[in-house]
Short mmCIF file of C-alpha atoms in Angstrom, two decimals:
data_model
loop_
_atom_site.label_atom_id
_atom_site.label_comp_id
_atom_site.label_asym_id
_atom_site.label_seq_id
_atom_site.Cartn_x
_atom_site.Cartn_y
_atom_site.Cartn_z
CA MET Y 1 121.41 171.20 16.91
CA ASN Y 2 123.69 168.61 15.31
CA ASP Y 3 127.41 169.02 14.89
CA SER Y 4 127.17 169.75 11.16
CA LYS Y 5 125.10 172.85 11.91
CA LEU Y 6 127.08 173.94 14.95
CA LEU Y 7 130.60 173.18 13.75
CA SER Y 8 132.41 174.10 10.57
CA ASP Y 9 134.80 171.77 8.80
CA GLU Y 10 137.31 174.62 8.84
CA LYS Y 11 138.68 176.79 11.62
CA VAL Y 12 136.37 179.73 12.16
CA ASN Y 13 137.37 181.40 15.43
CA THR Y 14 141.02 182.09 14.73
CA GLY Y 15 143.24 184.73 16.30
CA ARG Y 16 142.68 186.15 19.77
CA GLN Y 17 139.33 185.26 21.32
CA VAL Y 18 138.03 187.90 23.69
CA GLU Y 19 136.18 185.47 25.97
CA LEU Y 20 139.36 183.44 26.49
CA ASP Y 21 141.30 186.62 27.30
CA ILE Y 22 138.66 187.64 29.85
CA ALA Y 23 138.67 184.17 31.45
CA LYS Y 24 142.46 184.11 31.73
CA GLY Y 25 142.55 187.72 32.93
CA LEU Y 26 140.03 186.96 35.67
CA SER Y 27 141.97 183.84 36.67
CA ILE Y 28 145.19 185.79 37.33
CA ILE Y 29 143.24 188.52 39.17
CA PHE Y 30 141.62 185.92 41.43
CA MET Y 31 144.99 184.21 42.00
CA ILE Y 32 146.65 187.46 43.05
CA PHE Y 33 143.82 188.24 45.49
CA LEU Y 34 144.09 184.69 46.86
CA HIS Y 35 147.86 184.85 47.27
CA THR Y 36 147.77 188.30 48.87
CA PHE Y 37 145.14 187.33 51.44
CA TYR Y 38 146.85 183.99 52.04
CA VAL Y 39 150.29 185.49 52.74
CA ALA Y 40 148.83 188.38 54.75
CA SER Y 41 146.91 185.89 56.93
CA ALA Y 42 150.26 184.52 58.17
CA PHE Y 43 150.77 187.88 59.93
CA LYS Y 44 148.55 190.19 61.95
CA SER Y 45 145.29 190.35 60.02
CA SER Y 46 141.54 190.66 60.51
CA PHE Y 47 139.52 189.22 57.64
CA ASP Y 48 135.79 188.66 57.36
CA PRO Y 49 135.35 184.85 57.16
CA ASN Y 50 132.72 185.12 54.42
CA LEU Y 51 134.91 187.29 52.18
CA ASN Y 52 137.86 185.06 53.00
CA PHE Y 53 135.86 182.00 51.86
CA ILE Y 54 134.76 183.67 48.62
CA LEU Y 55 138.28 184.79 47.71
CA MET Y 56 140.29 181.79 48.88
CA ASN Y 57 137.91 178.83 48.52
CA LEU Y 58 135.61 179.83 45.67
CA LEU Y 59 137.16 182.39 43.32
CA GLY Y 60 140.71 181.32 44.17
CA ARG Y 61 140.13 177.66 43.33
CA PRO Y 62 137.78 176.52 40.52
CA TYR Y 63 137.71 180.01 38.99
CA ALA Y 64 141.45 180.60 39.07
CA ALA Y 65 144.02 177.81 38.63
CA VAL Y 66 141.52 175.46 36.95
CA ILE Y 67 140.63 178.09 34.33
CA PHE Y 68 144.32 178.87 33.84
CA MET Y 69 145.14 175.21 33.14
CA PHE Y 70 142.10 174.62 30.94
CA CYS Y 71 142.96 177.68 28.83
CA MET Y 72 146.54 176.43 28.65
CA GLY Y 73 145.21 173.40 26.80
CA VAL Y 74 143.06 175.58 24.54
CA GLY Y 75 146.16 177.63 23.76
CA ILE Y 76 147.84 174.57 22.22
CA VAL Y 77 145.09 174.50 19.59
CA TYR Y 78 145.72 178.15 18.76
CA SER Y 79 149.51 178.02 18.92
CA ARG Y 80 151.63 178.10 15.78
CA HIS Y 81 154.35 176.32 17.73
CA SER Y 82 152.63 173.10 18.78
CA GLN Y 83 155.16 170.68 17.30
CA TRP Y 84 155.99 167.92 19.77
CA ASP Y 85 159.65 168.89 20.21
CA VAL Y 86 158.80 172.58 20.66
CA MET Y 87 156.24 171.62 23.31
CA ILE Y 88 158.79 169.56 25.22
CA LYS Y 89 161.31 172.41 25.08
CA ARG Y 90 158.65 174.84 26.29
CA GLY Y 91 157.76 172.41 29.08
CA VAL Y 92 161.34 172.31 30.30
CA ASN Y 93 161.49 176.12 30.30
CA LEU Y 94 158.23 176.37 32.25
CA PHE Y 95 159.44 173.81 34.78
CA LEU Y 96 162.60 175.83 35.36
CA LEU Y 97 160.52 179.00 35.68
CA GLY Y 98 158.52 177.15 38.32
CA LEU Y 99 161.73 176.69 40.32
CA LEU Y 100 162.42 180.42 39.97
CA VAL Y 101 158.95 181.16 41.34
CA ASN Y 102 159.69 178.92 44.32
CA VAL Y 103 162.73 181.05 45.11
CA PHE Y 104 160.49 184.14 45.20
CA GLU Y 105 157.61 182.40 46.97
CA TYR Y 106 159.47 180.45 49.66
CA ILE Y 107 163.26 180.75 49.86
CA LEU Y 108 163.90 184.49 49.52
CA PRO Y 109 160.96 185.56 51.77
CA HIS Y 110 162.09 183.10 54.44
CA PHE Y 111 165.50 184.75 54.77
CA VAL Y 112 164.16 188.29 54.35
CA ALA Y 113 161.56 187.71 57.08
CA GLN Y 114 164.26 186.20 59.28
CA SER Y 115 166.44 189.27 58.72
CA VAL Y 116 163.76 191.98 58.94
CA LEU Y 117 161.36 190.45 61.46
CA GLY Y 118 163.62 188.00 63.25
CA ASN Y 119 161.16 185.24 62.34
CA GLY Y 120 161.12 183.25 59.09
CA THR Y 121 158.43 180.76 60.13
CA PRO Y 122 155.62 182.44 58.11
CA PHE Y 123 157.58 181.23 55.05
CA PRO Y 124 158.60 177.62 55.84
CA ILE Y 125 161.06 176.06 53.42
CA ALA Y 126 161.29 172.47 54.77
CA GLY Y 127 165.04 172.54 54.89
CA GLY Y 128 165.22 173.91 51.36
CA LEU Y 129 163.05 171.18 49.82
CA LEU Y 130 160.29 173.64 48.93
CA LEU Y 131 162.61 175.01 46.29
CA PHE Y 132 161.37 172.03 44.27
CA CYS Y 133 157.68 172.41 45.15
CA ILE Y 134 155.31 171.72 42.24
CA ASP Y 135 153.23 174.84 41.69
CA ILE Y 136 151.31 175.99 38.60
CA LEU Y 137 154.26 176.73 36.30
CA ALA Y 138 156.11 173.55 37.26
CA PHE Y 139 152.92 171.57 36.63
CA ALA Y 140 152.46 173.38 33.31
CA GLY Y 141 156.00 172.40 32.38
CA LEU Y 142 155.40 168.72 33.15
CA SER Y 143 152.12 168.86 31.22
CA PHE Y 144 153.75 170.31 28.12
CA ILE Y 145 156.49 167.69 28.28
CA LEU Y 146 153.92 164.88 28.52
CA MET Y 147 151.72 166.42 25.81
CA GLY Y 148 154.76 166.69 23.55
CA ILE Y 149 155.65 163.05 24.12
CA LEU Y 150 152.08 161.91 23.43
CA LYS Y 151 151.95 164.10 20.32
CA LYS Y 152 155.19 162.51 19.11
CA PHE Y 153 153.40 159.14 19.14
CA GLU Y 154 150.33 160.66 17.44
CA ILE Y 155 147.94 159.81 20.27
CA SER Y 156 144.31 160.46 19.25
CA ASN Y 157 141.92 162.66 21.22
CA LYS Y 158 140.03 159.63 22.53
CA GLN Y 159 143.25 157.99 23.67
CA LEU Y 160 144.37 161.27 25.22
CA ILE Y 161 141.14 161.53 27.19
CA VAL Y 162 141.44 157.92 28.40
CA ILE Y 163 145.03 158.54 29.54
CA ALA Y 164 144.03 161.74 31.38
CA VAL Y 165 141.05 160.08 33.11
CA VAL Y 166 143.10 157.05 34.17
CA MET Y 167 145.80 159.35 35.53
CA SER Y 168 143.14 161.34 37.41
CA ILE Y 169 141.66 158.20 38.96
CA LEU Y 170 145.11 157.00 40.04
CA GLY Y 171 145.86 160.45 41.46
CA SER Y 172 142.56 160.33 43.37
CA LEU Y 173 143.33 156.92 44.86
CA LEU Y 174 146.94 157.71 45.77
CA ARG Y 175 146.56 161.22 47.19
CA GLY Y 176 148.09 161.86 50.59
CA ILE Y 177 150.34 158.80 50.48
CA ASP Y 178 153.46 158.98 52.65
CA PHE Y 179 156.55 157.13 51.42
CA GLY Y 180 158.32 157.62 54.75
CA SER Y 181 161.01 159.94 53.43
CA PRO Y 182 160.74 163.64 52.55
CA TYR Y 183 163.03 163.11 49.56
CA ILE Y 184 160.95 160.25 48.16
CA ASN Y 185 157.77 162.21 48.89
CA LEU Y 186 159.25 165.16 47.00
CA PHE Y 187 160.07 162.99 43.97
CA PHE Y 188 156.59 161.49 43.78
CA ALA Y 189 155.02 164.90 44.45
CA HIS Y 190 155.70 165.67 40.80
CA PHE Y 191 153.11 163.06 39.89
CA ILE Y 192 150.75 162.45 42.83
CA GLY Y 193 149.68 164.31 45.95
CA SER Y 194 152.18 162.75 48.32
CA ALA Y 195 152.60 163.81 51.95
CA GLY Y 196 154.85 166.65 53.01
CA GLY Y 197 153.32 169.67 51.30
CA PHE Y 198 155.71 169.56 48.36
CA THR Y 199 153.06 169.94 45.69
CA ALA Y 200 149.97 171.97 44.96
CA PHE Y 201 149.26 170.60 41.48
CA PRO Y 202 150.51 167.02 40.96
CA LEU Y 203 150.56 165.91 37.33
CA PHE Y 204 148.26 162.89 37.66
CA ASN Y 205 145.46 164.86 39.32
CA TRP Y 206 145.62 167.95 37.12
CA PHE Y 207 146.66 166.74 33.65
CA ILE Y 208 142.98 166.24 32.88
CA PHE Y 209 142.47 170.03 32.66
CA PRO Y 210 144.90 170.92 29.86
CA VAL Y 211 143.74 167.78 28.02
CA ALA Y 212 140.11 168.86 28.38
CA GLY Y 213 141.03 172.36 27.18
CA TYR Y 214 142.93 170.94 24.22
CA VAL Y 215 139.99 168.78 23.10
CA TRP Y 216 137.43 171.51 23.84
CA GLY Y 217 139.49 174.02 21.89
CA GLN Y 218 139.31 171.88 18.74
CA TYR Y 219 135.52 172.23 18.84
CA PHE Y 220 135.52 175.87 19.88
CA ILE Y 221 137.77 176.94 17.04
CA ARG Y 222 135.24 175.45 14.58
CA ALA Y 223 132.07 176.81 16.24
CA LYS Y 224 130.07 178.74 13.65
CA ASP Y 225 127.68 180.27 16.19
CA LYS Y 226 129.09 181.11 19.62
CA ASN Y 227 125.65 181.94 20.96
CA GLU Y 228 124.58 178.40 20.20
CA PHE Y 229 127.89 176.94 21.40
CA PHE Y 230 127.55 178.61 24.81
CA LYS Y 231 123.74 178.65 25.11
CA PHE Y 232 123.63 176.45 28.22
CA TRP Y 233 126.26 178.36 30.21
CA PRO Y 234 123.86 179.95 32.78
CA ARG Y 235 122.28 176.62 33.72
CA LEU Y 236 125.64 174.86 33.82
CA LEU Y 237 127.11 177.58 36.02
CA ILE Y 238 124.28 177.15 38.54
CA VAL Y 239 124.42 173.34 38.51
CA VAL Y 240 128.19 173.32 39.04
CA LEU Y 241 128.05 175.91 41.83
CA ILE Y 242 125.41 173.81 43.62
CA TYR Y 243 127.65 170.76 43.24
CA PHE Y 244 130.67 172.64 44.64
CA VAL Y 245 128.70 173.73 47.72
CA VAL Y 246 126.95 170.39 48.33
CA SER Y 247 130.07 168.31 47.79
CA SER Y 248 132.05 170.42 50.22
CA VAL Y 249 129.33 170.22 52.87
CA LEU Y 250 128.52 166.50 52.58
CA TRP Y 251 132.02 165.30 51.71
CA GLU Y 252 135.39 166.94 51.11
CA GLY Y 253 135.06 168.81 47.80
CA VAL Y 254 136.97 171.59 46.07
CA LEU Y 255 135.65 174.23 48.49
CA SER Y 256 136.69 172.22 51.55
CA LYS Y 257 138.46 173.90 54.45
CA ASP Y 258 141.29 171.43 53.91
CA VAL Y 259 143.01 172.83 50.82
CA HIS Y 260 144.58 169.46 50.01
CA PHE Y 261 141.21 168.13 48.87
CA TYR Y 262 141.45 170.79 46.18
CA TYR Y 263 145.16 170.50 45.48
CA PHE Y 264 144.84 166.71 45.16
CA ILE Y 265 141.55 166.99 43.27
CA ASN Y 266 139.59 163.79 42.59
CA THR Y 267 138.14 162.78 39.24
CA LEU Y 268 134.50 163.66 39.98
CA ASP Y 269 135.41 167.14 41.18
CA ALA Y 270 137.65 167.55 38.13
CA LEU Y 271 134.80 166.67 35.75
CA PHE Y 272 132.53 169.29 37.34
CA CYS Y 273 135.39 171.79 37.18
CA ILE Y 274 135.72 171.10 33.44
CA ILE Y 275 131.99 171.74 32.96
CA ASN Y 276 132.50 174.91 34.97
CA CYS Y 277 135.27 176.01 32.58
CA HIS Y 278 132.86 175.87 29.64
CA ALA Y 279 130.23 177.76 31.65
CA VAL Y 280 132.71 180.43 32.80
CA ILE Y 281 134.02 181.02 29.27
CA GLY Y 282 130.38 181.27 28.15
CA LEU Y 283 129.83 183.89 30.86
CA CYS Y 284 132.93 185.73 29.64
CA TYR Y 285 131.54 185.63 26.08
CA TRP Y 286 128.34 187.25 27.35
CA MET Y 287 130.35 189.81 29.34
CA SER Y 288 132.42 190.70 26.28
CA LYS Y 289 129.29 191.96 24.53
CA HIS Y 290 128.72 194.53 27.25
CA MET Y 291 132.29 195.65 27.92
CA PRO Y 292 133.88 198.79 26.48
CA ASP Y 293 136.96 198.27 24.35
CA SER Y 294 139.17 199.83 27.03
CA ILE Y 295 138.24 197.12 29.57
CA ILE Y 296 138.63 194.37 26.99
CA LYS Y 297 142.11 195.72 26.24
CA VAL Y 298 142.98 195.39 29.95
CA PHE Y 299 141.96 191.73 29.93
CA THR Y 300 143.86 191.12 26.70
CA THR Y 301 146.98 192.61 28.31
CA LEU Y 302 146.58 190.42 31.39
CA SER Y 303 145.98 187.32 29.27
CA SER Y 304 148.89 187.82 26.89
CA ASN Y 305 151.32 188.41 29.79
CA ILE Y 306 149.87 185.95 32.28
CA ASN Y 307 153.03 183.90 32.92
CA ALA Y 308 155.21 186.98 33.52
CA ILE Y 309 152.51 188.51 35.76
CA TYR Y 310 152.30 185.27 37.74
CA ILE Y 311 156.07 185.28 38.32
CA ALA Y 312 156.17 188.99 39.20
CA GLN Y 313 153.36 188.77 41.74
CA TRP Y 314 155.21 186.08 43.70
CA PHE Y 315 158.24 188.36 43.86
CA LEU Y 316 156.16 191.31 45.03
CA ILE Y 317 153.60 189.86 47.45
CA PRO Y 318 155.85 188.29 50.11
CA LEU Y 319 158.45 191.07 50.18
CA LEU Y 320 155.94 193.94 50.27
CA ILE Y 321 153.85 192.23 52.94
CA ILE Y 322 156.98 191.68 55.06
CA ASP Y 323 157.79 195.37 54.65
CA TYR Y 324 154.26 196.44 55.60
CA HIS Y 325 154.19 194.07 58.56
CA SER Y 326 157.49 195.48 59.81
CA ARG Y 327 155.74 198.87 59.98
CA GLY Y 328 153.09 197.44 62.30
CA ILE Y 329 150.26 197.39 59.75
CA VAL Y 330 147.40 194.98 60.46
CA PHE Y 331 145.77 193.79 57.25
CA ASN Y 332 141.98 193.86 56.99
CA ASP Y 333 139.60 193.27 54.09
CA LEU Y 334 139.97 196.79 52.67
CA THR Y 335 143.75 197.14 52.98
CA ALA Y 336 144.38 193.63 51.61
CA SER Y 337 142.03 194.30 48.67
CA ILE Y 338 143.75 197.59 47.86
CA PHE Y 339 147.09 195.84 48.22
CA SER Y 340 145.92 193.12 45.78
CA ILE Y 341 144.90 195.69 43.18
CA PHE Y 342 148.25 197.44 43.59
CA ILE Y 343 150.05 194.13 43.05
CA ILE Y 344 148.01 193.42 39.91
CA ILE Y 345 148.95 196.81 38.44
CA LEU Y 346 152.61 196.65 39.44
CA ALA Y 347 153.07 193.03 38.29
CA THR Y 348 151.47 193.89 34.94
CA LEU Y 349 153.76 196.88 34.47
CA ILE Y 350 156.78 194.69 35.27
CA ALA Y 351 155.58 192.08 32.76
CA LEU Y 352 155.09 194.73 30.07
CA GLY Y 353 158.51 196.22 30.81
CA TYR Y 354 160.10 192.78 30.52
CA LYS Y 355 158.34 192.16 27.20
CA LYS Y 356 159.51 195.52 25.84
CA LEU Y 357 163.08 194.83 26.95
CA ARG Y 358 163.05 191.35 25.40
CA THR Y 359 161.61 192.73 22.14
CA SER Y 360 164.26 195.44 21.93
CA LYS Y 361 167.02 192.85 22.25
CA SER Y 362 165.62 190.51 19.60
#
């Protein structure tokens, strides 16, 4: 089918798109499960290695943060506030929120664990430098700043893609580099995967995902027939899953035991992850046809509050796990799963409460 039959000249799929809400909702669910199991594993725990692999290496990687960042790019297409200066301002705010998350994720738990358990080592802070660690929100902030700058200079989609691919290749070649100083490593961690553990999502390696989402979204919003637009999703999902498994067995891919091969993702892995994003959203489109409205509403709530939920879960997970560990509880698959679900619910309620409070003051 040619583009003239598949795509409209005008925007067709405007407003909230259920499949995007489901994809984003699943991404935050998978992230919370990942973070809960990850933090709990630093204490007394007994996890099945197969379940641990599925949650932490499979669902928690290409089906979580990657989807989040891809949909972030799609969101720019749908946003009414995509002016270049607004994007830069939003980027700065997101970057600062990323620092706030680091306080909840690293700094505060370190001192609480030291006080409650007499041992803060499960939450290392590298002498305070992890306050400036580049996690998802900090990366999102840098991405919005760069996208705003490029939009200011009216960079075309083709030029944007070239820039993102070149950055990805450079990030692939430079990952793991050690500049010999933790402070210099920390500075460059904003851009590449430098040594020291100061970054999970360096800009050069991950900018390709919001760019891909931004370009993809411009086609999606004009798709006249979603069934036709997503018709290859089952085959693509299988092909990509095979690639993920094979690449991680034969060479270090996104499912590797060494998480840095995912955090400092190379260009080939990134391209397959982008294909996976299209396939996953296609799967979510199929799922939306078989879901009751009540479940769809849950995903819409998760999607529309995803940033606040992300922040809240990093406040809740470390502190509650420290409290549970102080009571002598040993986490296993069941208790950690129940704990994850509890965190999802509580973080969502906190996000909704914050939104209501902010609305009442405006």
